[in-house]
Amino acid sequence: MTDHSPKPPLGLALRQAHLRAAQVFAEELRPLGMENVLAGILMQLTLRGPQTQRQLTDSLSSDKSAMVRHIDSLERQGLVLREPHPTDRRAHAVILTDAGRARLAETQAAAARTEQRLTGCFTPEERDLLHDLLIRFTRG
Amino acid sequence: MTDHSPKPPLGLALRQAHLRAAQVFAEELRPLGMENVLAGILMQLTLRGPQTQRQLTDSLSSDKSAMVRHIDSLERQGLVLREPHPTDRRAHAVILTDAGRARLAETQAAAARTEQRLTGCFTPEERDLLHDLLIRFTRG
DNA sequence: TATTGTTATACTCTATAACTATA
DNA sequence: TATAGTTATAGAGTATAACAATA
């Protein structure tokens, strides 16, 4: 006999988990005067080195018009620079400044505290399992 | 020795998984002329029976001003009704109409197709495991 | 022709605050 | 005093389209 019991909607669980993660991260960033999206951009720049706005848009699942404003904001704060791209004159290479690297260190500490608060009730294995399931889920 | 390898940010994985789930659900709902949030409200009303707007706001992690507009929209479509609450004259009991129940059947079919598309690469055990981890994650 | 970055527009969501009628 | 629903507003995100420079 087939299972006809109503399964809880996975989408709602994902929405609520993501909301909670974003809330906790925002709390940890608030003392730094930092925002979630901008922190995400700084972390991507460190993980992957200088990126075009297009690459940032893709890796963060953001939007190219939004990215213009985000990079504007980071540039006004002196955390990144738009440099000419070495091979593509249409594109900008977004790079971290020294101030950006300093801010990033604090940001990474905030991210670490966030992960600890969020997965404090998990074993390391469970934490990795959740991550792997999410990756497979996203790839489809 | 401690593991100092840079762990991928769980928040980003959650964001992308949620975005994908919402996209697939929106695709399945589009032929019905239905939207994700409104579908979520109909499903909550079936799962839990008549609800106040406050209860819907809480269970869907939404916002009370947004909920006013959502219920307005569902009411204009004839899918729900605001009835007087039996014991609290401040509150509305939001109930499904017959048209709402009909629409809900299609919506649930769309939700089932969504889950299948999203977790098609998972065993049922993995699917339940992901859900349980997300619930524990959200509760903290 | 297609793409990168930019700008602009419209629409939605969020956050906030007031307001009413109740509790 | 506090809460449920409503309304209004400002800020941010999203979606769309256009445009210039370049590929």
Coordinates of C-alpha atoms (C1' of nucleotides) in Angstrom, one line a residue:
Chain A
M1 CA 0.0 0.0 0.0
T2 CA 1.2 3.4 -0.9
D3 CA 1.9 6.1 1.6
H4 CA -0.8 8.7 1.3
S5 CA 0.0 10.6 4.5
P6 CA 0.4 14.3 3.8
K7 CA 4.1 15.1 3.8
P8 CA 5.2 18.4 5.2
P9 CA 6.2 20.8 2.4
L10 CA 9.9 20.9 1.9
G11 CA 9.8 24.3 0.4
L12 CA 8.3 25.8 3.6
A13 CA 11.0 24.1 5.7
L14 CA 13.7 25.5 3.4
R15 CA 12.1 29.0 3.6
Q16 CA 12.1 29.0 7.4
A17 CA 15.6 27.6 7.7
H18 CA 16.9 30.2 5.3
L19 CA 15.1 33.0 7.1
R20 CA 16.6 31.9 10.4
A21 CA 20.1 31.6 9.0
A22 CA 19.7 35.1 7.5
Q23 CA 18.4 36.5 10.8
V24 CA 21.3 35.1 12.9
F25 CA 23.9 36.2 10.3
A26 CA 22.4 39.7 10.3
E27 CA 22.5 39.8 14.1
E28 CA 26.2 38.9 14.1
L29 CA 27.0 41.4 11.4
R30 CA 25.0 44.3 12.9
P31 CA 27.8 45.4 15.3
L32 CA 30.1 45.6 12.3
G33 CA 27.7 47.8 10.4
M34 CA 27.7 45.1 7.7
E35 CA 24.9 43.6 5.6
N36 CA 24.3 40.0 4.6
V37 CA 24.6 40.5 0.9
L38 CA 27.7 42.7 1.1
A39 CA 29.3 40.2 3.5
G40 CA 28.6 37.5 0.9
I41 CA 30.3 39.4 -1.8
L42 CA 33.4 40.0 0.3
M43 CA 33.6 36.3 1.1
Q44 CA 33.2 35.3 -2.6
L45 CA 36.0 37.7 -3.5
T46 CA 38.3 36.0 -1.0
L47 CA 37.3 32.5 -1.9
R48 CA 37.6 33.0 -5.6
G49 CA 39.8 36.1 -6.1
P50 CA 38.9 39.1 -8.3
Q51 CA 35.6 38.6 -10.0
T52 CA 33.6 40.3 -12.6
Q53 CA 30.2 41.6 -11.6
R54 CA 28.7 38.9 -13.8
Q55 CA 30.6 36.2 -11.9
L56 CA 29.4 37.6 -8.6
T57 CA 25.9 37.7 -9.8
D58 CA 26.0 34.0 -10.8
S59 CA 27.8 32.6 -7.8
L60 CA 25.5 34.5 -5.4
S61 CA 22.3 33.9 -7.3
S62 CA 21.7 37.6 -7.4
D63 CA 20.7 40.1 -10.1
K64 CA 22.9 42.2 -12.3
S65 CA 21.2 45.5 -11.6
A66 CA 21.2 44.7 -7.8
M67 CA 24.9 43.8 -8.1
V68 CA 25.7 47.3 -9.5
R69 CA 24.2 48.9 -6.4
H70 CA 26.0 46.4 -4.1
I71 CA 29.4 47.1 -5.6
D72 CA 28.6 50.8 -5.5
S73 CA 27.9 50.5 -1.8
L74 CA 31.1 48.5 -1.2
E75 CA 33.1 51.0 -3.3
R76 CA 31.8 54.0 -1.4
Q77 CA 32.9 52.2 1.9
G78 CA 36.3 51.8 0.4
L79 CA 36.1 48.0 0.7
V80 CA 36.4 47.1 -3.0
L81 CA 37.6 48.7 -6.2
R82 CA 36.5 48.4 -9.8
E83 CA 39.6 47.8 -11.9
P84 CA 39.8 47.3 -15.6
H85 CA 39.5 43.7 -16.5
P86 CA 42.8 42.4 -18.0
T87 CA 41.3 40.7 -21.1
D88 CA 37.7 42.0 -21.4
R89 CA 37.4 45.7 -21.7
R90 CA 33.6 45.6 -21.1
A91 CA 34.0 44.0 -17.7
H92 CA 35.3 45.2 -14.4
A93 CA 37.5 43.2 -12.1
V94 CA 36.2 43.8 -8.6
I95 CA 39.0 43.5 -6.1
L96 CA 39.3 43.8 -2.3
T97 CA 41.1 46.8 -0.9
D98 CA 43.2 46.5 2.3
A99 CA 40.3 47.9 4.2
G100 CA 38.1 45.3 2.5
R101 CA 40.5 42.5 3.7
A102 CA 40.3 43.9 7.3
R103 CA 36.6 44.1 7.2
L104 CA 36.5 40.6 5.8
A105 CA 38.4 39.2 8.7
E106 CA 35.7 40.5 11.1
T107 CA 33.0 39.2 8.7
Q108 CA 34.5 35.7 8.6
A109 CA 34.5 35.7 12.4
A110 CA 30.8 36.7 12.4
A111 CA 30.1 34.0 9.8
A112 CA 31.9 31.4 12.1
R113 CA 29.8 32.5 15.1
T114 CA 26.7 32.3 12.9
E115 CA 27.5 28.7 11.9
Q116 CA 28.1 27.7 15.5
R117 CA 24.9 29.2 16.7
L118 CA 22.9 27.6 13.8
T119 CA 24.5 24.1 13.9
G120 CA 25.3 24.0 17.6
C121 CA 22.8 21.2 18.1
F122 CA 24.3 19.1 15.2
T123 CA 27.2 16.7 15.2
P124 CA 29.9 17.7 12.6
E125 CA 28.7 14.7 10.5
E126 CA 25.1 16.0 10.6
R127 CA 26.2 19.4 9.6
D128 CA 28.1 18.1 6.6
L129 CA 25.2 15.8 5.7
L130 CA 22.8 18.7 5.7
H131 CA 25.2 20.6 3.4
D132 CA 25.6 17.7 1.0
L133 CA 21.9 17.2 0.8
L134 CA 21.3 20.9 0.1
I135 CA 23.9 20.9 -2.7
R136 CA 22.4 17.8 -4.3
F137 CA 18.9 19.3 -3.9
T138 CA 20.0 22.5 -5.6
R139 CA 21.7 20.7 -8.5
G140 CA 18.6 18.6 -9.0
Chain B
M1 CA 44.8 18.9 14.8
T2 CA 41.8 21.0 14.2
D3 CA 40.2 21.2 10.8
H4 CA 40.9 24.7 9.5
S5 CA 39.6 24.0 5.9
P6 CA 37.2 26.7 4.8
K7 CA 33.7 25.3 5.1
P8 CA 31.2 26.4 2.5
P9 CA 28.6 28.8 4.0
L10 CA 25.5 26.9 5.0
G11 CA 23.4 30.1 4.6
L12 CA 24.3 30.4 0.9
A13 CA 23.4 26.7 0.3
L14 CA 20.1 27.3 2.0
R15 CA 19.4 30.4 0.0
Q16 CA 20.1 28.6 -3.3
A17 CA 18.1 25.5 -2.3
H18 CA 15.2 27.7 -1.3
L19 CA 15.4 29.7 -4.5
R20 CA 15.3 26.5 -6.6
A21 CA 12.4 25.1 -4.7
A22 CA 10.4 28.4 -5.1
Q23 CA 11.3 28.5 -8.8
V24 CA 10.1 24.9 -9.5
F25 CA 6.9 25.4 -7.5
A26 CA 6.2 28.7 -9.4
E27 CA 6.7 26.8 -12.7
E28 CA 4.2 24.2 -11.6
L29 CA 1.7 26.8 -10.4
R30 CA 1.9 29.0 -13.4
P31 CA -0.6 27.0 -15.6
L32 CA -3.1 27.4 -12.7
G33 CA -2.6 31.1 -12.5
M34 CA -1.5 30.6 -8.9
E35 CA 1.3 32.2 -6.9
N36 CA 3.6 30.5 -4.3
V37 CA 2.4 32.5 -1.3
L38 CA -1.3 32.2 -2.0
A39 CA -0.9 28.4 -2.6
G40 CA 0.9 28.2 0.7
I41 CA -2.0 29.9 2.4
L42 CA -4.6 27.5 0.9
M43 CA -2.5 24.5 2.0
Q44 CA -2.3 25.8 5.5
L45 CA -6.1 26.3 5.6
T46 CA -6.6 22.7 4.6
L47 CA -4.0 21.3 7.0
R48 CA -5.1 23.3 10.0
G49 CA -8.7 24.4 9.3
P50 CA -10.0 28.0 9.5
Q51 CA -7.2 30.3 10.7
T52 CA -7.0 33.9 11.8
Q53 CA -4.7 36.1 9.8
R54 CA -2.4 36.2 12.7
Q55 CA -2.1 32.4 12.8
L56 CA -1.4 32.4 9.0
T57 CA 1.2 35.1 9.5
D58 CA 2.9 33.0 12.2
S59 CA 2.8 29.6 10.5
L60 CA 4.0 30.9 7.2
S61 CA 6.7 33.3 8.6
S62 CA 5.1 36.1 6.7
D63 CA 4.1 39.6 7.7
K64 CA 0.7 40.8 8.9
S65 CA 0.4 43.7 6.4
A66 CA 1.4 41.4 3.6
M67 CA -1.2 38.9 4.8
V68 CA -3.9 41.5 4.5
R69 CA -3.1 41.8 0.8
H70 CA -2.8 38.1 0.3
I71 CA -6.2 37.4 1.8
D72 CA -7.6 40.3 -0.2
S73 CA -6.3 38.7 -3.3
L74 CA -7.7 35.2 -2.4
E75 CA -11.0 36.8 -1.5
R76 CA -11.2 38.7 -4.8
Q77 CA -10.6 35.3 -6.5
G78 CA -13.5 33.8 -4.5
L79 CA -11.2 31.2 -3.0
V80 CA -11.5 32.2 0.7
L81 CA -13.9 34.2 2.9
R82 CA -13.3 36.3 5.9
E83 CA -15.9 35.3 8.5
P84 CA -16.5 36.6 12.0
H85 CA -14.4 34.8 14.5
P86 CA -16.6 32.8 16.9
T87 CA -15.0 34.0 20.1
D88 CA -12.8 37.0 19.2
R89 CA -14.6 39.9 17.5
R90 CA -11.4 41.6 16.6
A91 CA -10.3 38.6 14.5
H92 CA -11.4 37.1 11.2
A93 CA -11.7 33.4 10.6
V94 CA -10.3 32.8 7.1
I95 CA -12.1 29.9 5.5
L96 CA -11.9 28.0 2.2
T97 CA -14.8 28.3 -0.2
D98 CA -15.9 25.5 -2.5
A99 CA -13.9 27.2 -5.3
G100 CA -11.0 27.4 -2.9
R101 CA -11.2 23.6 -2.2
A102 CA -11.3 22.9 -6.0
R103 CA -8.3 25.2 -6.6
L104 CA -6.5 23.6 -3.7
A105 CA -6.8 20.1 -5.2
E106 CA -4.9 21.4 -8.3
T107 CA -2.4 23.2 -6.0
Q108 CA -1.7 20.0 -4.1
A109 CA -1.1 18.2 -7.3
A110 CA 1.3 20.9 -8.3
A111 CA 3.0 20.7 -4.9
A112 CA 3.4 16.9 -5.4
R113 CA 5.0 17.4 -8.8
T114 CA 7.3 20.0 -7.3
E115 CA 8.4 17.6 -4.6
Q116 CA 9.0 14.9 -7.1
R117 CA 11.1 17.1 -9.3
L118 CA 13.1 18.5 -6.4
T119 CA 13.7 15.2 -4.6
G120 CA 13.7 12.9 -7.5
C121 CA 17.4 12.1 -7.0
F122 CA 16.8 11.3 -3.3
T123 CA 15.7 8.1 -1.6
P124 CA 12.6 8.6 0.6
E125 CA 14.9 8.2 3.6
E126 CA 17.2 11.0 2.4
R127 CA 14.2 13.2 1.7
D128 CA 12.9 12.7 5.2
L129 CA 16.4 13.1 6.7
L130 CA 16.7 16.5 4.9
H131 CA 13.4 17.6 6.3
D132 CA 14.2 16.5 9.8
L133 CA 17.6 18.3 9.7
L134 CA 15.9 21.5 8.4
I135 CA 13.3 21.4 11.2
R136 CA 16.0 20.9 13.9
F137 CA 18.1 23.6 12.2
T138 CA 15.2 26.1 12.3
R139 CA 14.3 25.3 15.9
G140 CA 17.9 25.9 16.9
Chain C
dT1 C1' 24.7 39.1 -32.7
dA2 C1' 25.6 38.4 -28.0
dT3 C1' 27.4 40.1 -23.6
dT4 C1' 29.0 43.5 -19.6
dG5 C1' 27.8 46.9 -17.1
dT6 C1' 24.6 50.6 -16.3
dT7 C1' 20.2 53.0 -15.7
dA8 C1' 15.3 53.2 -15.3
dT9 C1' 10.7 51.5 -14.2
dA10 C1' 7.3 48.9 -12.0
dC11 C1' 6.0 45.7 -8.7
dT12 C1' 6.6 43.1 -4.6
dC13 C1' 8.3 42.3 0.1
dT14 C1' 9.9 44.1 4.6
dA15 C1' 9.9 47.1 8.5
dT16 C1' 7.7 50.5 10.8
dA17 C1' 4.3 53.1 12.6
dA18 C1' -0.1 54.7 13.3
dC19 C1' -5.1 53.8 13.8
dT20 C1' -9.8 51.1 15.1
dA21 C1' -12.1 47.9 17.4
dT22 C1' -11.9 44.9 20.4
dA23 C1' -9.7 42.0 24.5
Chain D
dT1 C1' -2.6 47.7 28.3
dA2 C1' -2.2 44.6 24.7
dT3 C1' -3.8 42.4 20.5
dA4 C1' -6.1 41.7 15.4
dG5 C1' -6.7 43.7 11.5
dT6 C1' -6.1 47.7 8.5
dT7 C1' -3.7 51.4 6.2
dA8 C1' 0.3 54.1 4.9
dT9 C1' 5.1 54.9 4.1
dA10 C1' 9.9 54.2 3.1
dG11 C1' 13.5 50.9 1.9
dA12 C1' 15.2 46.8 -0.3
dG13 C1' 14.7 43.0 -3.7
dT14 C1' 13.1 41.3 -8.3
dA15 C1' 11.9 41.5 -13.1
dT16 C1' 12.0 43.9 -17.2
dA17 C1' 13.7 46.5 -20.7
dA18 C1' 16.6 49.7 -22.8
dC19 C1' 21.3 51.5 -23.8
dA20 C1' 26.6 52.1 -24.7
dA21 C1' 30.8 49.8 -25.2
dT22 C1' 32.8 45.8 -26.5
dA23 C1' 33.2 40.9 -27.7

